[in-house]
JSON list of C-alpha atoms in Angstrom, two decimals:
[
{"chain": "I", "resi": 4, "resn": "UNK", "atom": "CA", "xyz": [26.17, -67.39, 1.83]},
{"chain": "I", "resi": 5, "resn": "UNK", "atom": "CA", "xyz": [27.71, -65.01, -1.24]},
{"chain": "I", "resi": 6, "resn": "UNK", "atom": "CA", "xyz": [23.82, -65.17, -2.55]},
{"chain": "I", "resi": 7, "resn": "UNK", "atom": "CA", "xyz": [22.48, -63.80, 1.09]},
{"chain": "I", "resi": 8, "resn": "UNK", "atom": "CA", "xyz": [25.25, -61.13, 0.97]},
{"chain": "I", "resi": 9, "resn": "UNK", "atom": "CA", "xyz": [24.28, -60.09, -2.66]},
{"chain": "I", "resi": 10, "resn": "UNK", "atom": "CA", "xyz": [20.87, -59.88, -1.99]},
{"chain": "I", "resi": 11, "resn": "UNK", "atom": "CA", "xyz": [21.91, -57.73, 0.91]},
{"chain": "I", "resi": 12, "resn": "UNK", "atom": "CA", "xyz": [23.76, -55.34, -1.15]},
{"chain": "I", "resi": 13, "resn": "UNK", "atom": "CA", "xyz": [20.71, -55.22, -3.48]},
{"chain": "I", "resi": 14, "resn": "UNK", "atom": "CA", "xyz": [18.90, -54.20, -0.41]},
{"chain": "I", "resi": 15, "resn": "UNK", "atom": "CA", "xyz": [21.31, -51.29, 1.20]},
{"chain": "I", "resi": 16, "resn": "UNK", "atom": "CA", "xyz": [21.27, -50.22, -2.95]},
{"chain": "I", "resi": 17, "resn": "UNK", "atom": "CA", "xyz": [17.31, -49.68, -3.02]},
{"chain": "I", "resi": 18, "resn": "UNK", "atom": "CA", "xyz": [16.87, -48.39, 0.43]},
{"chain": "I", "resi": 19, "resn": "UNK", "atom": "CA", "xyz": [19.56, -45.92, -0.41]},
{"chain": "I", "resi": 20, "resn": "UNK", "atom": "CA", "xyz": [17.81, -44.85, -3.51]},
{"chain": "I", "resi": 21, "resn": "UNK", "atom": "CA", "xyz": [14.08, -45.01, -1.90]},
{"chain": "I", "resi": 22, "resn": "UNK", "atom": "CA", "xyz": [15.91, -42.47, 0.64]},
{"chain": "I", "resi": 23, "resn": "UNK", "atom": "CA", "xyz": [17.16, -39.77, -2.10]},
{"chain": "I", "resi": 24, "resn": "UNK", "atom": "CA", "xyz": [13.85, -39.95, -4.07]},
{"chain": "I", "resi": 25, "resn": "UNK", "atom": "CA", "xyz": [12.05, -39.13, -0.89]},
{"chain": "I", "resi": 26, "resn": "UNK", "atom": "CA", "xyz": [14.53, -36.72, 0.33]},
{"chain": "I", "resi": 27, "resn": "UNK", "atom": "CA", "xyz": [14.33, -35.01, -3.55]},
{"chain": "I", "resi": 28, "resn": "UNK", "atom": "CA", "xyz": [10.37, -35.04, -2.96]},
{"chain": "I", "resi": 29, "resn": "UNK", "atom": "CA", "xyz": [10.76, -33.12, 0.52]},
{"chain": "I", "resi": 30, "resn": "UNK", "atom": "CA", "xyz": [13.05, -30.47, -0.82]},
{"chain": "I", "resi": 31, "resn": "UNK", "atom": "CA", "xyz": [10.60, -29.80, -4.17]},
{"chain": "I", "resi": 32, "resn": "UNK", "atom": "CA", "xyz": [7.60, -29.94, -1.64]},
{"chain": "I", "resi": 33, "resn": "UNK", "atom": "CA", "xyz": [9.28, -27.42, 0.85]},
{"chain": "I", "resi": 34, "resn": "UNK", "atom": "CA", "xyz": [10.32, -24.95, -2.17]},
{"chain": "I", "resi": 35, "resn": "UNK", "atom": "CA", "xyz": [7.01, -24.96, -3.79]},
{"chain": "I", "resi": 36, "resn": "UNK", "atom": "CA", "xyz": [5.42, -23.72, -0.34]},
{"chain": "I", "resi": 37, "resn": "UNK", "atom": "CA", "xyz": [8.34, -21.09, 0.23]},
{"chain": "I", "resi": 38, "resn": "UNK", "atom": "CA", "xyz": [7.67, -19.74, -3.75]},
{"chain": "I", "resi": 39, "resn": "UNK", "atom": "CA", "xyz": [3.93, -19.89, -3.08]},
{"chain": "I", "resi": 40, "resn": "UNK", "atom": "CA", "xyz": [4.23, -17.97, 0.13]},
{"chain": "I", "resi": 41, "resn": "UNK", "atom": "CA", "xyz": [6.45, -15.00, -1.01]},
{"chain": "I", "resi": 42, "resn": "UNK", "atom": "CA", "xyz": [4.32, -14.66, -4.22]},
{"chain": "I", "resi": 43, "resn": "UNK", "atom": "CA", "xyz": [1.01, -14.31, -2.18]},
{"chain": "I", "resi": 44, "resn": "UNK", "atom": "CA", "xyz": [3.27, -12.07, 0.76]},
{"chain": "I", "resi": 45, "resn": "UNK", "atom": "CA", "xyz": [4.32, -9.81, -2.71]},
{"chain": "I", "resi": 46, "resn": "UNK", "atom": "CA", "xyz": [0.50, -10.23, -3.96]},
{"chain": "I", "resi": 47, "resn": "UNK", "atom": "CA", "xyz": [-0.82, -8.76, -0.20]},
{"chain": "I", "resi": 48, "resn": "UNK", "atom": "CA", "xyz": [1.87, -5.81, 0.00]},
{"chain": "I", "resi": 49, "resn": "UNK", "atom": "CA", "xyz": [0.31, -4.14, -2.93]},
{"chain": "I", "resi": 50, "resn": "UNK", "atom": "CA", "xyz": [-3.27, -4.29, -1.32]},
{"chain": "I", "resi": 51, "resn": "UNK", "atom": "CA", "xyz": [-1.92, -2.82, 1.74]},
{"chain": "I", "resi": 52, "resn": "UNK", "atom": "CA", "xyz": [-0.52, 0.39, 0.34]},
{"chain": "I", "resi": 53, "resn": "UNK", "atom": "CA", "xyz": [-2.73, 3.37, 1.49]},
{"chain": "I", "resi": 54, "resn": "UNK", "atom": "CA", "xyz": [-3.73, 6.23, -0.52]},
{"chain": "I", "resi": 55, "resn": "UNK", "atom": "CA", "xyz": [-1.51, 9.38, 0.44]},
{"chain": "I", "resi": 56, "resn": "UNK", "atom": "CA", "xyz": [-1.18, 12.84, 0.81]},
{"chain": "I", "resi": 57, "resn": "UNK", "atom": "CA", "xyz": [2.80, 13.72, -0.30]},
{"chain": "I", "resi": 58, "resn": "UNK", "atom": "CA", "xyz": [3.71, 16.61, 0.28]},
{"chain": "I", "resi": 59, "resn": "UNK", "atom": "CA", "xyz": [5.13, 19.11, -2.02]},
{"chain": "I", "resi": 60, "resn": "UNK", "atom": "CA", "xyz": [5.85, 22.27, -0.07]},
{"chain": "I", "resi": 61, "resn": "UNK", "atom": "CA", "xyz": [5.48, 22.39, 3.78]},
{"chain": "I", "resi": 62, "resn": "UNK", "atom": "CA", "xyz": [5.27, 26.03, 4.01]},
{"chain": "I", "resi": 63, "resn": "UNK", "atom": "CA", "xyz": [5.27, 27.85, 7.40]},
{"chain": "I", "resi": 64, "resn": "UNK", "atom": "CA", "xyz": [4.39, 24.37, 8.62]},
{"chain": "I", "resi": 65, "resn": "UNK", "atom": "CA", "xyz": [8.63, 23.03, 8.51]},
{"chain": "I", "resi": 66, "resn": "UNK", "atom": "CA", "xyz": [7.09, 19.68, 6.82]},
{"chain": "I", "resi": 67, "resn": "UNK", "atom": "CA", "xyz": [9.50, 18.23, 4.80]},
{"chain": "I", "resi": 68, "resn": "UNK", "atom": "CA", "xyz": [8.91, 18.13, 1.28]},
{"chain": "I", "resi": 69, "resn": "UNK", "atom": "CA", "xyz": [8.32, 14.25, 0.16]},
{"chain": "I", "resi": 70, "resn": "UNK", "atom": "CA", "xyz": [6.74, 12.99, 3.89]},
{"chain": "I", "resi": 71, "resn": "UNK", "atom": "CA", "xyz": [2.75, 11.94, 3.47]},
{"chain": "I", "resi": 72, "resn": "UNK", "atom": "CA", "xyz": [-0.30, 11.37, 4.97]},
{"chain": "I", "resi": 73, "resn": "UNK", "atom": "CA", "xyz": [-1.81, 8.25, 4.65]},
{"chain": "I", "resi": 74, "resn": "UNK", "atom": "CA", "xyz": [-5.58, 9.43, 3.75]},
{"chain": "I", "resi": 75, "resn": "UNK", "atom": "CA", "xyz": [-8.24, 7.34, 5.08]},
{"chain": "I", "resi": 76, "resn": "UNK", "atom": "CA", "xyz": [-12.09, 8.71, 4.05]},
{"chain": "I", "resi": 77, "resn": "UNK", "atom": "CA", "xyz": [-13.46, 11.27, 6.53]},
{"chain": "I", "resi": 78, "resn": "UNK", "atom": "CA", "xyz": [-9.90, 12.42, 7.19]},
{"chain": "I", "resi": 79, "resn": "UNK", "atom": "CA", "xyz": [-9.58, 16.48, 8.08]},
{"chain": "I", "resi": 80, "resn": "UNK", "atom": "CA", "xyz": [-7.28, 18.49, 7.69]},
{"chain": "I", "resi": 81, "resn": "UNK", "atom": "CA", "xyz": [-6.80, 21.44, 10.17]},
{"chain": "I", "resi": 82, "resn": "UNK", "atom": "CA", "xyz": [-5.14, 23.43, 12.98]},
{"chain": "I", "resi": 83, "resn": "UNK", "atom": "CA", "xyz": [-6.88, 21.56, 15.63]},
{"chain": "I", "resi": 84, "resn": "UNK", "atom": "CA", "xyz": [-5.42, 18.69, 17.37]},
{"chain": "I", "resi": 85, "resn": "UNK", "atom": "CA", "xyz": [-7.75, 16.27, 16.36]},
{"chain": "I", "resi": 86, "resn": "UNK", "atom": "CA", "xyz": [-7.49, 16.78, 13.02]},
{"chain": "I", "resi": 87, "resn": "UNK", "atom": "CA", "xyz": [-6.14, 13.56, 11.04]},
{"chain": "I", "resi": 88, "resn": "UNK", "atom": "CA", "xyz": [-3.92, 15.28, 9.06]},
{"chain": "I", "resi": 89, "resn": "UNK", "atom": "CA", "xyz": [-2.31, 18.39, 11.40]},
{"chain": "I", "resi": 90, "resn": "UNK", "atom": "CA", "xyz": [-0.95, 21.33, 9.71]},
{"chain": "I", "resi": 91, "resn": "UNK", "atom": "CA", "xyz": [0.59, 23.67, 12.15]},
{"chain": "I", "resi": 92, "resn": "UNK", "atom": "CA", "xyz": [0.34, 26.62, 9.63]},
{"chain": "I", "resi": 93, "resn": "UNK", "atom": "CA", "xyz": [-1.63, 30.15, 11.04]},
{"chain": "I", "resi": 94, "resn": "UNK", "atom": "CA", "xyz": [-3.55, 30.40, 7.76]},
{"chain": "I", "resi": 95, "resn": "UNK", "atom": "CA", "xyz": [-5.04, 26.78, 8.30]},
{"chain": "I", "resi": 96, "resn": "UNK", "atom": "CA", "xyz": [-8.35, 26.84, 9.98]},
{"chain": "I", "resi": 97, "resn": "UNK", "atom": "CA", "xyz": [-9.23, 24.52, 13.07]},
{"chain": "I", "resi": 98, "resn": "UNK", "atom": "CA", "xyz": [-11.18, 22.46, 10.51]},
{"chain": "I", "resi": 99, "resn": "UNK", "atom": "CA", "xyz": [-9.89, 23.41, 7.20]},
{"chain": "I", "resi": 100, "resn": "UNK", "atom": "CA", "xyz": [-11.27, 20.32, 4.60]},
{"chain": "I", "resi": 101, "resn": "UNK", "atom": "CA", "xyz": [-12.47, 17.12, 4.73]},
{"chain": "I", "resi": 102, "resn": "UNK", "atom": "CA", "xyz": [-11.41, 14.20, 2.53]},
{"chain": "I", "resi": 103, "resn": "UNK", "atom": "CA", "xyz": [-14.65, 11.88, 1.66]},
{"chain": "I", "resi": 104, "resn": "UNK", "atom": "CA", "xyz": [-14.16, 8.81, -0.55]},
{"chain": "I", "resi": 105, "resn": "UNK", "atom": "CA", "xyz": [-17.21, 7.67, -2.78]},
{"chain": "I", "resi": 106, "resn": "UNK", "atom": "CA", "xyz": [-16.42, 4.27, -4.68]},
{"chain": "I", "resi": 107, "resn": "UNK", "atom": "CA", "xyz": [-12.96, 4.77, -6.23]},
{"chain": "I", "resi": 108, "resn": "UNK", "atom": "CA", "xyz": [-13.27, 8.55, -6.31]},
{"chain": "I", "resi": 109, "resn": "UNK", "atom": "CA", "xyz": [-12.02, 10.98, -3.60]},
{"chain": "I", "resi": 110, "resn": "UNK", "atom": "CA", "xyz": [-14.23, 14.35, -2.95]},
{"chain": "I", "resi": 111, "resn": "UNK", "atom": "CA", "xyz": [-12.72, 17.22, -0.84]},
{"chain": "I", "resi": 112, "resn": "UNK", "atom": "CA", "xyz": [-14.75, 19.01, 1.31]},
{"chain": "I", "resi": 113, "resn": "UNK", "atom": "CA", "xyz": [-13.79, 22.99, 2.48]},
{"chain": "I", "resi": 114, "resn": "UNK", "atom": "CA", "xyz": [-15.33, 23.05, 5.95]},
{"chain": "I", "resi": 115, "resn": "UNK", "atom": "CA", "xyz": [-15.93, 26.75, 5.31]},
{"chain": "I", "resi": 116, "resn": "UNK", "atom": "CA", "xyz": [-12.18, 27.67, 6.32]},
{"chain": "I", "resi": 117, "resn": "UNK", "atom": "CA", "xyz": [-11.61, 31.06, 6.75]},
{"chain": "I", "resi": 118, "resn": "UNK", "atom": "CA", "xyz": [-8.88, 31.15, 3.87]},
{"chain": "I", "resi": 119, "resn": "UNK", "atom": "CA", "xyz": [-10.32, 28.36, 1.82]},
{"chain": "I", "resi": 120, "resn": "UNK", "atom": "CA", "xyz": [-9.15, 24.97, -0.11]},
{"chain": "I", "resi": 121, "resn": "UNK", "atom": "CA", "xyz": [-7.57, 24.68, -3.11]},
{"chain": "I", "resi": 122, "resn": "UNK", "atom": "CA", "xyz": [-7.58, 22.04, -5.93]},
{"chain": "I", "resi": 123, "resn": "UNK", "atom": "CA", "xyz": [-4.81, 22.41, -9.00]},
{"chain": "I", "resi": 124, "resn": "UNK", "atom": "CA", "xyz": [-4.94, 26.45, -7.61]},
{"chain": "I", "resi": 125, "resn": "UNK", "atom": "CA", "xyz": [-8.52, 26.70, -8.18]},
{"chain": "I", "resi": 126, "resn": "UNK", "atom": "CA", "xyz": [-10.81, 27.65, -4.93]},
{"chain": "I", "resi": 127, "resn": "UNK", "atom": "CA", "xyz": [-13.03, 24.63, -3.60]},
{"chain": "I", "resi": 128, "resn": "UNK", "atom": "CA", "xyz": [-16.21, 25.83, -3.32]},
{"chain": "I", "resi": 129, "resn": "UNK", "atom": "CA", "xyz": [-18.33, 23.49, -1.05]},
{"chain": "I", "resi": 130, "resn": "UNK", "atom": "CA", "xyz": [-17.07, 19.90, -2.60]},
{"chain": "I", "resi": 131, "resn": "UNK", "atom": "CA", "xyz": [-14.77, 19.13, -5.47]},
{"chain": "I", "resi": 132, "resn": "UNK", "atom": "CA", "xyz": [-14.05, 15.93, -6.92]},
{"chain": "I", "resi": 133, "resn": "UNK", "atom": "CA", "xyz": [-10.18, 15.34, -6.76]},
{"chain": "I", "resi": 134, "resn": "UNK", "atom": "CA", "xyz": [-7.58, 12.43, -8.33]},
{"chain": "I", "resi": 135, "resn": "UNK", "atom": "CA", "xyz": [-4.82, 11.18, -8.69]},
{"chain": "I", "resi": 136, "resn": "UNK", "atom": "CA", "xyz": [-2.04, 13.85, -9.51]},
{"chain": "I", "resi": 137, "resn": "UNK", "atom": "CA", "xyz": [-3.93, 16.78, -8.73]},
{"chain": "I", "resi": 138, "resn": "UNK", "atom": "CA", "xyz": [-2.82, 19.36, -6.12]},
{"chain": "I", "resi": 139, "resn": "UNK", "atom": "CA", "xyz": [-4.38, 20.24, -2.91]},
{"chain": "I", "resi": 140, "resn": "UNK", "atom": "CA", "xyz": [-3.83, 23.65, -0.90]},
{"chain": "I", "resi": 141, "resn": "UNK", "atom": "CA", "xyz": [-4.15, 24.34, 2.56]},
{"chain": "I", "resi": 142, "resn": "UNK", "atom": "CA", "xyz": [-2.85, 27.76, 4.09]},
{"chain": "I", "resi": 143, "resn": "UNK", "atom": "CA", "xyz": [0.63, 27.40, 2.65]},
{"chain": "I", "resi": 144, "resn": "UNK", "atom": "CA", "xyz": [0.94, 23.37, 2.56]},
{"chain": "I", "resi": 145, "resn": "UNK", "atom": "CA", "xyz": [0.76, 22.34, -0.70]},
{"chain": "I", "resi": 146, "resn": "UNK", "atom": "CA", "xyz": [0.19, 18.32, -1.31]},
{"chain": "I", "resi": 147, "resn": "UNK", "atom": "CA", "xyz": [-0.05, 16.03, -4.20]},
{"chain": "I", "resi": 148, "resn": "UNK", "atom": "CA", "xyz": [-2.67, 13.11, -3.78]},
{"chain": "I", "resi": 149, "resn": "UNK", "atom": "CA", "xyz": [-1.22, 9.42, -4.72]},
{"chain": "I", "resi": 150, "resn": "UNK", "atom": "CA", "xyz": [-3.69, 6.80, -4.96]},
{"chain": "I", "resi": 151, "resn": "UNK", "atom": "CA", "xyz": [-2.80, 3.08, -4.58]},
{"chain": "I", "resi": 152, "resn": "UNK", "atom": "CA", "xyz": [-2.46, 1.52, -7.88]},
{"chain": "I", "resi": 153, "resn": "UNK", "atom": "CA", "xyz": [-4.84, -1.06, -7.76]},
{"chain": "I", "resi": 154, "resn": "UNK", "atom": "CA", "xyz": [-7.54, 1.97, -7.14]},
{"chain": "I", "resi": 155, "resn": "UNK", "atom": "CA", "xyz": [-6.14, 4.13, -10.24]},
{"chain": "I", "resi": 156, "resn": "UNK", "atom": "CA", "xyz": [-6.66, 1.09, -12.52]},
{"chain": "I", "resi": 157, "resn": "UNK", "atom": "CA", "xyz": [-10.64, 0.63, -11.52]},
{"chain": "I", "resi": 158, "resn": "UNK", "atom": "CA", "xyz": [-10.91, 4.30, -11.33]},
{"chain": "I", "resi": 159, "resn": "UNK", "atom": "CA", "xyz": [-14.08, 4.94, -13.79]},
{"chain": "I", "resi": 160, "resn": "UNK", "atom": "CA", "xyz": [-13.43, 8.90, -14.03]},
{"chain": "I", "resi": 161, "resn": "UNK", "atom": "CA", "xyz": [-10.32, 8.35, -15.64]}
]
């Protein structure tokens, strides 16, 4: 009888051991997915981020300097309301400029405004080639153009 109860104990002993292993296996498995999953949701955030449009001085417009447009290619900007990016400013035409994207670079467009586009205070004259940093002018909204830095890295005219 002792023996049978030993054997027992050896038993209960194992089983109890065989539980924290496995137990110790779960909670290394479970943190390995969470760690995996917040570096790929950190990885995705950056992709996300869309080029912008900050803007610097709102002008007549009341926009407060530091709010942005996300810029998507084709955008306009213009008095009209169906213009992507509005500017509610009387020396902005109905269609004032037109952002266009080719590969990495962004071109602006002057839509033949009645008071023109400018680019780092320099008139557009049909389509300019524009990057990050420089300044664009509408009327009297001046904006700085941010590109998402995955984009700045591959950008080829830099």
């Amino acid at each position: 009888m002792i023996d049978r109860v030993g054997d027992l104990d050896w038993l209960v002993l194992l089983l109890r051991i065989a539980f924290v292993v496995l137990l110790y296996l779960f909670i290394w498995q479970v943190a390995r997915i969470c760690i995996r999953d917040v570096v790929a949701a950190a990885g995705a955030g950056d992709a996300v981020e869309p080029d912008r449009l900050v803007v610097l001085d709102g002008g007549p417009t009341g926009l407060a300097p530091g709010s942005w447009f996300p810029l998507a290619p084709g955008a306009t900007v213009g008095r009209s309301g169906d213009s992507a990016i509005w500017l509610d400013d009387p020396f902005v035409s109905g269609a004032h400029a037109r952002f266009e994207r080719e590969g990495h670079c962004w071109r602006l467009r002057d839509l033949d405004s009645t008071n023109g586009a400018w680019v780092n205070r320099k008139p557009v004259r049909g389509v300019t080639n524009i990057r990050a940093g420089d300044v664009v002018q509408c009327g009297g909204v001046t904006m700085l153009l941010t590109v998402a830095a995955r984009e700045a890295a591959g950008d080829p005219a830099r």
